[in-house]
Coordinates of N, CA and C in Angstrom, one line a residue:
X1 N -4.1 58.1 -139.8 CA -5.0 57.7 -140.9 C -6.0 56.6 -140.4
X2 N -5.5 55.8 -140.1 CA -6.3 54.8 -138.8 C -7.8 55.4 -138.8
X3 N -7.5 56.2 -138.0 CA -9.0 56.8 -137.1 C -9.7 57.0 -138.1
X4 N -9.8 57.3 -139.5 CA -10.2 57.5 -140.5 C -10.5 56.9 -141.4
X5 N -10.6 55.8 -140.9 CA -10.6 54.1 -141.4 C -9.6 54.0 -142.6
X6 N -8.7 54.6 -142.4 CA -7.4 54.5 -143.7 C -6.4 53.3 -143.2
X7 N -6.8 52.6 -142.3 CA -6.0 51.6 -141.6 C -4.9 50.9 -143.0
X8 N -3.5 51.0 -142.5 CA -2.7 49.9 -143.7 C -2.4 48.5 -143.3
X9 N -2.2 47.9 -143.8 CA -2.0 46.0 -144.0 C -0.5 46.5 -143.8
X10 N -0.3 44.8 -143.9 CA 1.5 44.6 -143.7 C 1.8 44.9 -144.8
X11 N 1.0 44.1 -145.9 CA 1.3 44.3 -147.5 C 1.7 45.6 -148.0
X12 N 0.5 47.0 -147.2 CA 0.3 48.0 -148.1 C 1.7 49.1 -147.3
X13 N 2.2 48.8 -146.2 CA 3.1 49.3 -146.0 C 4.7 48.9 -146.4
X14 N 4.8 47.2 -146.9 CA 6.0 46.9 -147.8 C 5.9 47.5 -149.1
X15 N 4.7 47.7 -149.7 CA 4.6 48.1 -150.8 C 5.2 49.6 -150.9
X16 N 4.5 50.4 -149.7 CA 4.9 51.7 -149.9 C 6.5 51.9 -149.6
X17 N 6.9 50.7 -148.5 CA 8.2 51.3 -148.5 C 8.9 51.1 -149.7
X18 N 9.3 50.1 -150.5 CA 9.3 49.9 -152.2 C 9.4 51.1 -152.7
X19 N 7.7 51.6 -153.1 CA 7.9 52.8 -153.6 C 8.2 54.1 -153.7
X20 N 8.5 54.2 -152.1 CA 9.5 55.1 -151.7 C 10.6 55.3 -152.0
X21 N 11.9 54.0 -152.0 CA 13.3 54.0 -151.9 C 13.2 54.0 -153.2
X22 N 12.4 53.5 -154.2 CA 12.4 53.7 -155.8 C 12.5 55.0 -156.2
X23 N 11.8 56.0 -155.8 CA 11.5 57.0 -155.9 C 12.1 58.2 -155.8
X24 N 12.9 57.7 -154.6 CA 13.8 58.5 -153.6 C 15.1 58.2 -154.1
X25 N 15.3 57.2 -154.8 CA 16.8 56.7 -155.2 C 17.7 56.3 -154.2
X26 N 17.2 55.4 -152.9 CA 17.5 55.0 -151.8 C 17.9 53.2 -152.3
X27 N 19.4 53.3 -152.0 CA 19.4 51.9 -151.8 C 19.0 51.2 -151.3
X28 N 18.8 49.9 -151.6 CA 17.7 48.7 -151.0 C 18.2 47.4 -151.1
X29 N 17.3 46.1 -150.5 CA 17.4 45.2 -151.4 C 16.0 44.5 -151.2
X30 N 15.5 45.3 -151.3 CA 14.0 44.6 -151.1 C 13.5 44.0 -153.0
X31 N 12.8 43.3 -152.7 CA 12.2 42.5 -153.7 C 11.8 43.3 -154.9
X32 N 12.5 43.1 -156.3 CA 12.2 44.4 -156.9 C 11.0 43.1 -158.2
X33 N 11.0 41.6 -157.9 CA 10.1 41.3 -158.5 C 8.9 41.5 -157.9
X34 N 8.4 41.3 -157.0 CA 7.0 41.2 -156.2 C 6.9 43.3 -155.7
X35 N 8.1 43.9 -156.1 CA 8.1 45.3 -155.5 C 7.6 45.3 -154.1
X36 N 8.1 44.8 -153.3 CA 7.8 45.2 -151.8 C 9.2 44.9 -151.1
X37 N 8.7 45.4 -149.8 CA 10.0 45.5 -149.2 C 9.8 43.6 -148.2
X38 N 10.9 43.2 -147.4 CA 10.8 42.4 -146.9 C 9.9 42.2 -145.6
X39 N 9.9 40.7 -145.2 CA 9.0 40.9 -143.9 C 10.1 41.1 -142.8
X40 N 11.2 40.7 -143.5 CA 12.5 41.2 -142.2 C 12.6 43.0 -142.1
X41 N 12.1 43.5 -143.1 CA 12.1 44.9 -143.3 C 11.2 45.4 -142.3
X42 N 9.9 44.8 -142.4 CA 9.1 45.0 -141.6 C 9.3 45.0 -140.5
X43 N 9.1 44.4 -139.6 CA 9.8 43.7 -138.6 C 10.6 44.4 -137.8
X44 N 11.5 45.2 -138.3 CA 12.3 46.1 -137.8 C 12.0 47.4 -137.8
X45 N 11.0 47.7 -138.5 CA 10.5 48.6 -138.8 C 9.5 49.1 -137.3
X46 N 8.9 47.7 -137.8 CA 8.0 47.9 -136.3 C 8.2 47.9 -135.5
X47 N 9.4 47.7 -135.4 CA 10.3 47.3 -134.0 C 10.8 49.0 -133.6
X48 N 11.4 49.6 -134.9 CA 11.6 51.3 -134.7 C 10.1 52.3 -134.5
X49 N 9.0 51.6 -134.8 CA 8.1 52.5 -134.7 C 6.8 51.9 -134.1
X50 N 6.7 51.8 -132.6 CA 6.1 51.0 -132.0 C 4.7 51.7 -131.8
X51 N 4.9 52.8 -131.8 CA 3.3 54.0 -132.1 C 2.3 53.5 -133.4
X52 N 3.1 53.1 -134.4 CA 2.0 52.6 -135.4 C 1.4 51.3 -135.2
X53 N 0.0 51.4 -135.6 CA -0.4 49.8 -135.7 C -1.5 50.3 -137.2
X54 N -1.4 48.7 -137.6 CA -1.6 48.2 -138.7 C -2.7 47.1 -138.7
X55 N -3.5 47.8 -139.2 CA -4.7 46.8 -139.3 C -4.4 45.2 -140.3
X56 N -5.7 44.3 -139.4 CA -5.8 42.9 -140.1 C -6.7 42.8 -141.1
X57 N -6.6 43.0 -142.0 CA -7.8 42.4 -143.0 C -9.0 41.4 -142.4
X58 N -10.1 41.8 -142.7 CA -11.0 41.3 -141.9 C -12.4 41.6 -143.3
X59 N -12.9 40.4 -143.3 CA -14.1 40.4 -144.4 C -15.3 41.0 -143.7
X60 N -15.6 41.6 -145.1 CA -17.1 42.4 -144.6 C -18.3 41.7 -144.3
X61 N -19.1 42.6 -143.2 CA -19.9 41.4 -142.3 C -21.2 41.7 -143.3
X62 N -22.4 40.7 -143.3 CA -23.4 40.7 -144.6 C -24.2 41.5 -144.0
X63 N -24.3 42.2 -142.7 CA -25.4 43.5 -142.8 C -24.5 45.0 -143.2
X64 N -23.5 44.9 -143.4 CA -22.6 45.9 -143.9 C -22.6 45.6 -145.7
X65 N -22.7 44.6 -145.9 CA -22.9 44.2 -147.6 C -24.1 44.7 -148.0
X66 N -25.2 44.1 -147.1 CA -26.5 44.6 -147.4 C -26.8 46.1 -147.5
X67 N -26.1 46.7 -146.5 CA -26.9 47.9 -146.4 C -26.3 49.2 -147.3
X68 N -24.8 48.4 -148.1 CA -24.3 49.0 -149.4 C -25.0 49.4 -150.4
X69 N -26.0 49.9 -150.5 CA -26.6 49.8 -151.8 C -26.7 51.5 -152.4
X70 N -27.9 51.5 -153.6 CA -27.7 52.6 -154.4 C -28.6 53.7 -152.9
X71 N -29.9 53.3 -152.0 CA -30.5 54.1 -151.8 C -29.4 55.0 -150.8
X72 N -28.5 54.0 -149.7 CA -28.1 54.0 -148.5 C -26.7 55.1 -149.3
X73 N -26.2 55.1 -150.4 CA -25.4 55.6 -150.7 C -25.8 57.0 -151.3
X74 N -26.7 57.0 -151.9 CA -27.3 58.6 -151.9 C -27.3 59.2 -150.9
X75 N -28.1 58.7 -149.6 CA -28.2 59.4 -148.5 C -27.2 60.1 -147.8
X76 N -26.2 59.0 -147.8 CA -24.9 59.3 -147.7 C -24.3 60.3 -148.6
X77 N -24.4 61.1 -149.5 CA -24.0 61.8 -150.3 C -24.7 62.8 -150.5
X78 N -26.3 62.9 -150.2 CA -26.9 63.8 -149.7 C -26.8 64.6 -148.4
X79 N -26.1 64.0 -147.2 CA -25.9 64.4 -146.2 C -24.5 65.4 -146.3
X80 N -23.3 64.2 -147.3 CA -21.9 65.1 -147.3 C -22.2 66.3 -148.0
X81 N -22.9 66.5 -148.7 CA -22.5 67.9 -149.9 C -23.2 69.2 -149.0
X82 N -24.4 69.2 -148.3 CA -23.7 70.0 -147.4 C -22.7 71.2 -146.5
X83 N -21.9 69.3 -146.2 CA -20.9 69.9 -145.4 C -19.8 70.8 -145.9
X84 N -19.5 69.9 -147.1 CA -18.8 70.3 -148.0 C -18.8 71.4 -148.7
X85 N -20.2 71.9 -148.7 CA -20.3 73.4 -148.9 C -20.0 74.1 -148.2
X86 N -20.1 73.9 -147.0 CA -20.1 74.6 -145.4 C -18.8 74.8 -145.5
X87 N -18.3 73.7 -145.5 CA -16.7 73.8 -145.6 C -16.2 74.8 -146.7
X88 N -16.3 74.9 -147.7 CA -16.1 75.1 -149.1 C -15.7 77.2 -148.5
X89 N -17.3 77.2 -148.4 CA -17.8 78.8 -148.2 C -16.5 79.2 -146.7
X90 N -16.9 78.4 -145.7 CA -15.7 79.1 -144.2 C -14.4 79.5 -145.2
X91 N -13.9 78.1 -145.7 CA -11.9 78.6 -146.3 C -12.3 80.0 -147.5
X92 N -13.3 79.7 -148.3 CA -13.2 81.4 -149.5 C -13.4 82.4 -148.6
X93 N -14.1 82.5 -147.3 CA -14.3 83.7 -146.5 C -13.6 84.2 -145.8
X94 N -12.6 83.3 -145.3 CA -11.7 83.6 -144.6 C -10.4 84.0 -145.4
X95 N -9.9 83.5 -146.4 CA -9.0 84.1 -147.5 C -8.8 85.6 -148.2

C-alpha cells in the first residue's frame, strides 16, 4: 500500500490491530480505552515483520497546499475518468 501513498503511522497500525482482535474475538490486552494496541505490541510486531515499514507523518509542503485547488483538481479528474472508462470497458469485455 505504501507505493500507493497508502503509507500507515504507528498509530494507524495499533489502531487496526485493536480492531482486528475485537472483531475476530481474539484475546488481548491492549488498551480498550484509547482502542489501540500497545507500543510494546508494536515493537514486536516489528520485530516479527521486518518487510514492512511505516511511514512518519510529515506536514504538507506550501507548494503542494497551493497547488490543491478547485482548477488542479478538475484536471485531475478530467484526466482519471478516462482511464476509468478504459478500465471499466477491458473487464465487461473480457467477461
Amino acid at each position: 500500500m505504501e507505493s500507493m501513498t497508502f503509507g500507515l503511522t504507528t498509530d494507524d497500525v495499533r489502531c487496526l490491530a485493536f480492531q482486528l482482535a475485537e472483531r475476530n474475538g481474539i484475546a488481548n490486552q491492549f488498551n480498550k480505552e484509547k482502542q489501540k494496541a500497545g507500543k510494546d505490541w508494536l515493537y514486536h510486531f516489528r520485530k516479527r515483520h521486518p518487510e514492512l515499514s511505516l511511514r512518519q507523518p510529515e506536514a504538507t509542503s506550501a507548494a503542494r497546499a497551493r497547488s490543491f485547488n478547485q482548477v488542479n483538481v478538475n484536471k485531475f479528474f478530467d484526466l482519471l475518468e478516462p482511464l476509468i472508462d478504459q478500465s471499466s470497458n477491458q473487464t465487461t469485455s473480457t467477461t
